[in-house]
């Protein structure tokens, strides 16, 4: 399995509110719930891990850079799942055990394009 800062199962169990960079497959989805139930405000994506049944639902704000980047990435391959390195986090007080905010598309694949320690 590709390196993760925290295995997806542990990420789900601990629900960290600080952002983590996760290597996931991304595919557009139509699941909206709890804090992310407004489909006019968010775009839904299913995030899966290689060689695992674990998954998350990731949400990007509609009209934002993250939604645009993910849309472009998915359109290049006919909206099939694509690997991506995403910065995600749980919202404080979340009611969902699998719904996260996608804060940034760190890289369109699983490799950093720039040094993550650089400012």
PDB file of C-alpha atoms in Angstrom, residues 19-20 47 76 85 89:
ATOM      1  CA  UNK A  19      -5.411  18.574   7.655  1.00  0.00           C
ATOM      2  CA  UNK A  20      -3.585  15.505   6.373  1.00  0.00           C
ATOM      3  CA  UNK A  47     -12.233   8.716  -1.921  1.00  0.00           C
ATOM      4  CA  UNK A  76      -9.144  13.656 -18.600  1.00  0.00           C
ATOM      5  CA  UNK A  85      -2.829  13.476  -3.268  1.00  0.00           C
ATOM      6  CA  UNK A  89      -9.828  17.077   7.280  1.00  0.00           C
TER       7      UNK A  89
END
